[in-house]
PDB file of C-alpha atoms in Angstrom:
ATOM      1  CA  ARG A   1     -33.925  44.567  13.863  1.00 55.00           C
ATOM      2  CA  LEU A   2     -33.715  43.680  17.741  1.00 54.00           C
ATOM      3  CA  VAL A   3     -31.166  41.193  19.089  1.00 53.00           C
ATOM      4  CA  ALA A   4     -30.105  39.973  22.537  1.00 52.00           C
ATOM      5  CA  VAL A   5     -26.627  40.904  23.527  1.00 50.00           C
ATOM      6  CA  SER A   6     -23.994  39.331  25.922  1.00 48.00           C
ATOM      7  CA  GLY A   7     -21.457  41.219  28.432  1.00 49.00           C
ATOM      8  CA  ARG A   8     -23.840  42.490  30.929  1.00 50.00           C
ATOM      9  CA  PRO A   9     -23.805  42.368  34.766  1.00 53.00           C
ATOM     10  CA  GLN A  10     -25.213  39.303  36.435  1.00 58.00           C
ATOM     11  CA  GLY A  11     -28.878  39.232  36.213  1.00 67.00           C
ATOM     12  CA  LEU A  12     -29.305  42.044  33.594  1.00 74.00           C
ATOM     13  CA  MET A  13     -29.740  41.275  29.686  1.00 75.00           C
ATOM     14  CA  TYR A  14     -30.430  43.905  27.077  1.00 79.00           C
ATOM     15  CA  ILE A  15     -32.640  43.809  24.123  1.00 82.00           C
ATOM     16  CA  SER A  16     -30.572  45.861  21.278  1.00 81.00           C
ATOM     17  CA  GLU A  17     -31.667  47.460  18.552  1.00 82.00           C
ATOM     18  CA  TRP A  18     -29.298  47.095  15.759  1.00 79.00           C
ATOM     19  CA  ASP A  19     -29.125  49.174  12.482  1.00 79.00           C
ATOM     20  CA  PRO A  20     -28.025  46.998   9.639  1.00 73.00           C
ATOM     21  CA  ALA A  21     -27.065  49.801   7.559  1.00 77.00           C
ATOM     22  CA  SER A  22     -24.857  51.492   9.625  1.00 80.00           C
ATOM     23  CA  GLN A  23     -23.556  48.116  11.447  1.00 73.00           C
ATOM     24  CA  THR A  24     -24.109  49.812  14.790  1.00 81.00           C
ATOM     25  CA  ILE A  25     -26.380  49.202  18.010  1.00 82.00           C
ATOM     26  CA  THR A  26     -28.538  52.354  18.284  1.00 87.00           C
ATOM     27  CA  ARG A  27     -30.385  51.540  21.318  1.00 86.00           C
ATOM     28  CA  ARG A  28     -30.236  49.186  24.231  1.00 86.00           C
ATOM     29  CA  LEU A  29     -33.224  48.091  26.537  1.00 85.00           C
ATOM     30  CA  PRO A  30     -31.939  46.950  29.867  1.00 82.00           C
ATOM     31  CA  ILE A  31     -34.175  43.925  31.275  1.00 79.00           C
ATOM     32  CA  SER A  32     -33.794  42.786  34.822  1.00 75.00           C
ATOM     33  CA  PRO A  33     -33.956  40.210  36.244  1.00 72.00           C
ATOM     34  CA  SER A  34     -32.832  38.020  33.290  1.00 72.00           C
ATOM     35  CA  ASN A  35     -30.935  35.418  31.787  1.00 72.00           C
ATOM     36  CA  PRO A  36     -29.898  34.729  28.201  1.00 75.00           C
ATOM     37  CA  ILE A  37     -32.780  35.348  25.612  1.00 79.00           C
ATOM     38  CA  GLY A  38     -34.020  32.586  23.277  1.00 76.00           C
ATOM     39  CA  SER A  39     -35.921  34.858  20.865  1.00 80.00           C
ATOM     40  CA  ILE A  40     -37.570  37.986  20.447  1.00 84.00           C
ATOM     41  CA  LYS A  41     -40.775  38.292  18.414  1.00 84.00           C
ATOM     42  CA  PHE A  42     -42.840  41.572  17.639  1.00 86.00           C
ATOM     43  CA  ASP A  43     -46.344  41.530  18.735  1.00 87.00           C
ATOM     44  CA  PRO A  44     -48.479  41.279  15.504  1.00 83.00           C
ATOM     45  CA  ALA A  45     -51.080  43.549  16.596  1.00 84.00           C
ATOM     46  CA  ASN A  46     -48.814  46.323  17.964  1.00 90.00           C
ATOM     47  CA  PRO A  47     -44.915  46.184  16.718  1.00 88.00           C
ATOM     48  CA  ARG A  48     -44.416  48.912  19.735  1.00 91.00           C
ATOM     49  CA  PHE A  49     -44.256  45.666  21.910  1.00 92.00           C
ATOM     50  CA  VAL A  50     -42.050  42.614  21.628  1.00 90.00           C
ATOM     51  CA  TYR A  51     -41.993  38.990  23.518  1.00 89.00           C
ATOM     52  CA  THR A  52     -38.985  37.459  24.791  1.00 87.00           C
ATOM     53  CA  THR A  53     -38.283  34.082  25.816  1.00 83.00           C
ATOM     54  CA  GLU A  54     -36.023  33.364  28.658  1.00 80.00           C
ATOM     55  CA  VAL A  55     -35.013  29.957  28.865  1.00 72.00           C
ATOM     56  CA  PHE A  56     -33.541  29.036  32.158  1.00 74.00           C
ATOM     57  CA  LEU A  57     -35.726  31.583  34.195  1.00 77.00           C
ATOM     58  CA  GLY A  58     -38.702  30.115  32.533  1.00 79.00           C
ATOM     59  CA  ILE A  59     -40.072  33.664  31.718  1.00 83.00           C
ATOM     60  CA  ILE A  60     -41.816  34.956  28.651  1.00 85.00           C
ATOM     61  CA  ARG A  61     -41.968  38.881  28.730  1.00 87.00           C
ATOM     62  CA  LYS A  62     -43.904  41.543  26.861  1.00 90.00           C
ATOM     63  CA  VAL A  63     -41.703  44.763  26.645  1.00 90.00           C
ATOM     64  CA  ASP A  64     -42.589  48.250  25.600  1.00 91.00           C
ATOM     65  CA  THR A  65     -39.836  49.282  23.033  1.00 89.00           C
ATOM     66  CA  LEU A  66     -40.336  52.879  23.305  1.00 88.00           C
ATOM     67  CA  SER A  67     -39.930  52.837  27.270  1.00 85.00           C
ATOM     68  CA  GLY A  68     -38.034  49.686  27.803  1.00 84.00           C
ATOM     69  CA  THR A  69     -40.482  48.872  30.622  1.00 87.00           C
ATOM     70  CA  GLU A  70     -41.812  45.423  30.812  1.00 87.00           C
ATOM     71  CA  TYR A  71     -45.674  45.268  30.312  1.00 87.00           C
ATOM     72  CA  MET A  72     -46.513  41.776  31.075  1.00 87.00           C
ATOM     73  CA  ARG A  73     -44.871  38.595  32.080  1.00 85.00           C
ATOM     74  CA  VAL A  74     -45.606  34.766  31.910  1.00 83.00           C
ATOM     75  CA  ARG A  75     -43.645  32.409  34.297  1.00 81.00           C
ATOM     76  CA  PHE A  76     -43.249  28.645  33.483  1.00 76.00           C
ATOM     77  CA  PHE A  77     -42.732  26.369  36.347  1.00 68.00           C
ATOM     78  CA  SER A  78     -41.920  22.655  36.709  1.00 62.00           C
ATOM     79  CA  GLY A  79     -39.149  20.994  35.149  1.00 61.00           C
ATOM     80  CA  LYS A  80     -38.624  20.977  31.507  1.00 58.00           C
ATOM     81  CA  ARG A  81     -41.044  23.384  30.334  1.00 67.00           C
ATOM     82  CA  MET A  82     -38.537  26.300  30.088  1.00 71.00           C
ATOM     83  CA  PRO A  83     -39.511  28.440  26.957  1.00 77.00           C
ATOM     84  CA  TYR A  84     -36.883  28.275  24.151  1.00 78.00           C
ATOM     85  CA  SER A  85     -38.091  29.742  20.943  1.00 81.00           C
ATOM     86  CA  ALA A  86     -41.453  31.227  19.915  1.00 84.00           C
ATOM     87  CA  THR A  87     -43.637  32.362  17.074  1.00 88.00           C
ATOM     88  CA  THR A  88     -46.865  34.205  16.736  1.00 88.00           C
ATOM     89  CA  ALA A  89     -50.230  33.731  14.651  1.00 89.00           C
ATOM     90  CA  GLY A  90     -52.536  36.527  15.218  1.00 88.00           C
ATOM     91  CA  SER A  91     -53.423  36.608  18.766  1.00 89.00           C
ATOM     92  CA  THR A  92     -51.877  33.404  19.340  1.00 92.00           C
ATOM     93  CA  GLY A  93     -48.387  32.539  20.301  1.00 89.00           C
ATOM     94  CA  TYR A  94     -46.663  29.067  20.199  1.00 91.00           C
ATOM     95  CA  VAL A  95     -43.735  28.439  22.462  1.00 87.00           C
ATOM     96  CA  THR A  96     -41.332  25.510  22.386  1.00 84.00           C
ATOM     97  CA  GLY A  97     -39.999  24.077  25.688  1.00 75.00           C
ATOM     98  CA  TYR A  98     -36.178  23.127  26.214  1.00 69.00           C
ATOM     99  CA  ARG A  99     -35.704  19.546  25.610  1.00 71.00           C
ATOM    100  CA  THR A 100     -39.505  18.754  25.897  1.00 76.00           C
ATOM    101  CA  PRO A 101     -42.070  17.668  23.382  1.00 81.00           C
ATOM    102  CA  LEU A 102     -44.227  20.372  24.614  1.00 83.00           C
ATOM    103  CA  ILE A 103     -45.581  23.156  22.398  1.00 88.00           C
ATOM    104  CA  HIS A 104     -47.243  25.608  24.677  1.00 87.00           C
ATOM    105  CA  LYS A 105     -50.431  28.256  23.258  1.00 91.00           C
ATOM    106  CA  LEU A 106     -50.056  31.383  24.789  1.00 87.00           C
ATOM    107  CA  ASP A 107     -52.932  34.135  24.425  1.00 90.00           C
ATOM    108  CA  LEU A 108     -51.319  37.245  23.825  1.00 86.00           C
ATOM    109  CA  ASP A 109     -53.825  39.492  24.802  1.00 85.00           C
ATOM    110  CA  SER A 110     -54.462  37.762  28.390  1.00 85.00           C
ATOM    111  CA  GLY A 111     -50.976  36.507  28.884  1.00 80.00           C
ATOM    112  CA  LYS A 112     -52.663  33.135  29.859  1.00 84.00           C
ATOM    113  CA  LEU A 113     -51.760  29.651  28.599  1.00 83.00           C
ATOM    114  CA  ALA A 114     -54.436  28.617  26.050  1.00 89.00           C
ATOM    115  CA  GLY A 115     -53.511  25.102  25.337  1.00 88.00           C
ATOM    116  CA  THR A 116     -50.521  22.525  24.679  1.00 87.00           C
ATOM    117  CA  LEU A 117     -49.486  20.389  21.947  1.00 88.00           C
ATOM    118  CA  ASP A 118     -47.746  17.152  22.893  1.00 84.00           C
ATOM    119  CA  LEU A 119     -45.379  16.206  20.186  1.00 80.00           C
ATOM    120  CA  PRO A 120     -44.156  12.390  20.844  1.00 69.00           C
ATOM    121  CA  GLY A 121     -40.900  11.858  19.637  1.00 70.00           C
ATOM    122  CA  LEU A 122     -40.060  15.222  19.737  1.00 71.00           C
ATOM    123  CA  SER A 123     -36.840  16.032  22.312  1.00 69.00           C
ATOM    124  CA  GLY A 124     -37.167  19.693  22.158  1.00 68.00           C
ATOM    125  CA  SER A 125     -36.815  22.329  19.541  1.00 74.00           C
ATOM    126  CA  GLY A 126     -34.584  25.535  19.617  1.00 73.00           C
ATOM    127  CA  GLU A 127     -36.799  26.973  16.402  1.00 81.00           C
ATOM    128  CA  ILE A 128     -40.415  27.307  15.781  1.00 87.00           C
ATOM    129  CA  ALA A 129     -41.890  29.398  12.768  1.00 89.00           C
ATOM    130  CA  TYR A 130     -45.464  29.662  11.787  1.00 91.00           C
ATOM    131  CA  TYR A 131     -46.761  29.890   8.248  1.00 91.00           C
ATOM    132  CA  ASP A 132     -50.184  29.059   6.793  1.00 91.00           C
ATOM    133  CA  GLY A 133     -51.810  27.255   9.414  1.00 93.00           C
ATOM    134  CA  LYS A 134     -48.527  25.107  10.421  1.00 93.00           C
ATOM    135  CA  LEU A 135     -45.773  25.128  12.631  1.00 93.00           C
ATOM    136  CA  TYR A 136     -42.090  24.485  11.605  1.00 91.00           C
ATOM    137  CA  LEU A 137     -39.995  23.305  14.195  1.00 88.00           C
ATOM    138  CA  GLY A 138     -36.159  23.166  13.751  1.00 78.00           C
ATOM    139  CA  ALA A 139     -34.032  20.300  14.525  1.00 67.00           C
ATOM    140  CA  TYR A 140     -30.502  21.418  13.382  1.00 79.00           C
ATOM    141  CA  THR A 141     -30.217  19.547  10.038  1.00 86.00           C
ATOM    142  CA  SER A 142     -33.834  19.058   9.709  1.00 85.00           C
ATOM    143  CA  VAL A 143     -37.256  20.975   9.892  1.00 88.00           C
ATOM    144  CA  ILE A 144     -40.528  19.199  11.096  1.00 88.00           C
ATOM    145  CA  VAL A 145     -43.936  20.560   9.961  1.00 91.00           C
ATOM    146  CA  VAL A 146     -47.093  19.978  12.239  1.00 91.00           C
ATOM    147  CA  ASN A 147     -50.670  21.332  12.007  1.00 93.00           C
ATOM    148  CA  ALA A 148     -50.764  24.147  14.450  1.00 93.00           C
ATOM    149  CA  ALA A 149     -54.276  23.125  15.588  1.00 91.00           C
ATOM    150  CA  ASP A 150     -53.493  19.807  16.647  1.00 90.00           C
ATOM    151  CA  GLY A 151     -49.971  18.917  16.205  1.00 89.00           C
ATOM    152  CA  SER A 152     -50.409  16.318  13.788  1.00 90.00           C
ATOM    153  CA  PHE A 153     -47.455  15.423  11.646  1.00 89.00           C
ATOM    154  CA  VAL A 154     -47.586  17.038   8.027  1.00 91.00           C
ATOM    155  CA  SER A 155     -44.016  16.838   6.619  1.00 90.00           C
ATOM    156  CA  SER A 156     -40.376  16.588   7.262  1.00 88.00           C
ATOM    157  CA  HIS A 157     -37.667  18.505   5.421  1.00 90.00           C
ATOM    158  CA  THR A 158     -33.740  18.342   5.511  1.00 89.00           C
ATOM    159  CA  ALA A 159     -31.272  21.286   5.187  1.00 89.00           C
ATOM    160  CA  PRO A 160     -29.125  21.579   2.244  1.00 88.00           C
ATOM    161  CA  GLU A 161     -26.618  18.922   2.095  1.00 87.00           C
ATOM    162  CA  GLY A 162     -23.546  19.871   5.023  1.00 89.00           C
ATOM    163  CA  PHE A 163     -25.734  22.749   6.178  1.00 91.00           C
ATOM    164  CA  PHE A 164     -27.634  23.512   9.188  1.00 89.00           C
ATOM    165  CA  LEU A 165     -30.539  25.961   9.620  1.00 87.00           C
ATOM    166  CA  SER A 166     -31.813  28.269  12.211  1.00 83.00           C
ATOM    167  CA  GLY A 167     -33.938  31.472  12.723  1.00 81.00           C
ATOM    168  CA  LEU A 168     -36.682  30.344  10.192  1.00 85.00           C
ATOM    169  CA  THR A 169     -38.285  33.381   8.564  1.00 86.00           C
ATOM    170  CA  PHE A 170     -41.339  33.489   6.326  1.00 88.00           C
ATOM    171  CA  PHE A 171     -42.207  36.297   3.823  1.00 87.00           C
ATOM    172  CA  ARG A 172     -43.868  35.859   0.399  1.00 86.00           C
ATOM    173  CA  ASP A 173     -43.867  31.818   0.072  1.00 89.00           C
ATOM    174  CA  LYS A 174     -40.271  32.081   0.722  1.00 92.00           C
ATOM    175  CA  ILE A 175     -38.147  31.281   3.956  1.00 91.00           C
ATOM    176  CA  ALA A 176     -34.908  33.344   5.200  1.00 90.00           C
ATOM    177  CA  ALA A 177     -32.874  31.064   7.273  1.00 88.00           C
ATOM    178  CA  VAL A 178     -29.247  31.698   9.017  1.00 87.00           C
ATOM    179  CA  ALA A 179     -27.115  28.603   7.857  1.00 89.00           C
ATOM    180  CA  GLY A 180     -23.458  27.403   8.411  1.00 89.00           C
ATOM    181  CA  PRO A 181     -21.450  24.246   8.065  1.00 91.00           C
ATOM    182  CA  ILE A 182     -22.410  21.554  10.291  1.00 91.00           C
ATOM    183  CA  GLY A 183     -20.305  21.944  13.550  1.00 87.00           C
ATOM    184  CA  GLN A 184     -19.302  25.472  12.818  1.00 87.00           C
ATOM    185  CA  GLN A 185     -20.341  29.103  13.146  1.00 85.00           C
ATOM    186  CA  PRO A 186     -23.320  30.175  10.953  1.00 86.00           C
ATOM    187  CA  ASP A 187     -21.644  32.093   7.982  1.00 88.00           C
ATOM    188  CA  ARG A 188     -24.839  32.857   5.361  1.00 89.00           C
ATOM    189  CA  MET A 189     -28.293  33.406   4.927  1.00 88.00           C
ATOM    190  CA  LEU A 190     -30.278  31.087   2.631  1.00 92.00           C
ATOM    191  CA  ILE A 191     -33.387  31.920   0.811  1.00 93.00           C
ATOM    192  CA  LEU A 192     -35.688  28.751   0.546  1.00 93.00           C
ATOM    193  CA  ASP A 193     -38.816  27.918  -1.242  1.00 93.00           C
ATOM    194  CA  ALA A 194     -41.263  27.731   1.547  1.00 89.00           C
ATOM    195  CA  ARG A 195     -43.030  24.443  -0.138  1.00 86.00           C
ATOM    196  CA  THR A 196     -40.017  22.793  -1.345  1.00 88.00           C
ATOM    197  CA  PHE A 197     -37.146  24.005   0.773  1.00 89.00           C
ATOM    198  CA  SER A 198     -34.951  24.245  -2.597  1.00 92.00           C
ATOM    199  CA  VAL A 199     -32.370  26.983  -1.996  1.00 93.00           C
ATOM    200  CA  LEU A 200     -33.311  30.172  -3.948  1.00 95.00           C
ATOM    201  CA  GLY A 201     -30.378  32.153  -3.024  1.00 92.00           C
ATOM    202  CA  THR A 202     -27.243  32.440  -0.690  1.00 92.00           C
ATOM    203  CA  HIS A 203     -25.707  35.657   0.967  1.00 89.00           C
ATOM    204  CA  LEU A 204     -22.418  35.098   2.787  1.00 87.00           C
ATOM    205  CA  PHE A 205     -21.917  37.307   5.631  1.00 82.00           C
ATOM    206  CA  GLU A 206     -18.527  39.104   6.064  1.00 78.00           C
ATOM    207  CA  LEU A 207     -17.705  37.254   9.241  1.00 74.00           C
ATOM    208  CA  PRO A 208     -19.245  34.304  10.731  1.00 72.00           C
ATOM    209  CA  LEU A 209     -21.903  34.871  13.654  1.00 71.00           C
ATOM    210  CA  GLN A 210     -20.035  33.554  16.750  1.00 65.00           C
ATOM    211  CA  ASN A 211     -22.604  32.209  19.073  1.00 57.00           C
ATOM    212  CA  ARG A 212     -25.640  34.234  17.351  1.00 54.00           C
ATOM    213  CA  ILE A 213     -27.975  31.557  15.614  1.00 47.00           C
ATOM    214  CA  GLY A 214     -31.293  33.465  16.038  1.00 48.00           C
TER     215      GLY A 214
END
């Protein structure tokens, strides 16, 4: 599992490799210049590489996890198009903006933008996940589902009563999502049915994840 960590010098962010079994950081990859990382995704074609989104610098990077070197960079300019969260489907990446209704399509092979979805009424999303031709956009206590091809509305779902959801990850028609009481820190992982969003299981964390919602 790869995570971003704080406590770094100004302009330097680490991608850290963390071992859940031993609860220790086994490696750190320094990235510079950098700002807080919104999301980290493995390259679906080659898990040696990861993509990171850096909100306030407006940068998406492709990083070689073996050497820690930056392999490719895409820079977003102009106002509110700062990349916040991202997901992948084949050779296409989908990137949400910060406080913007835009979702950018990124060609992962070339690093060039391949199109933009404009979703009226969306004020921005800190969560995005791809599953079965659809994009799932998080809005704290609800999830909006749109068609990945044209951005048309498919459905919406609410989080279990009293909780918020974050970090949606799909596997075998199920969703793993970090969750917590509204207004508090995330303190559990929920396993949801991807079709109905009903709760199939709950795993409480030993301690709440302070300011870590990815």
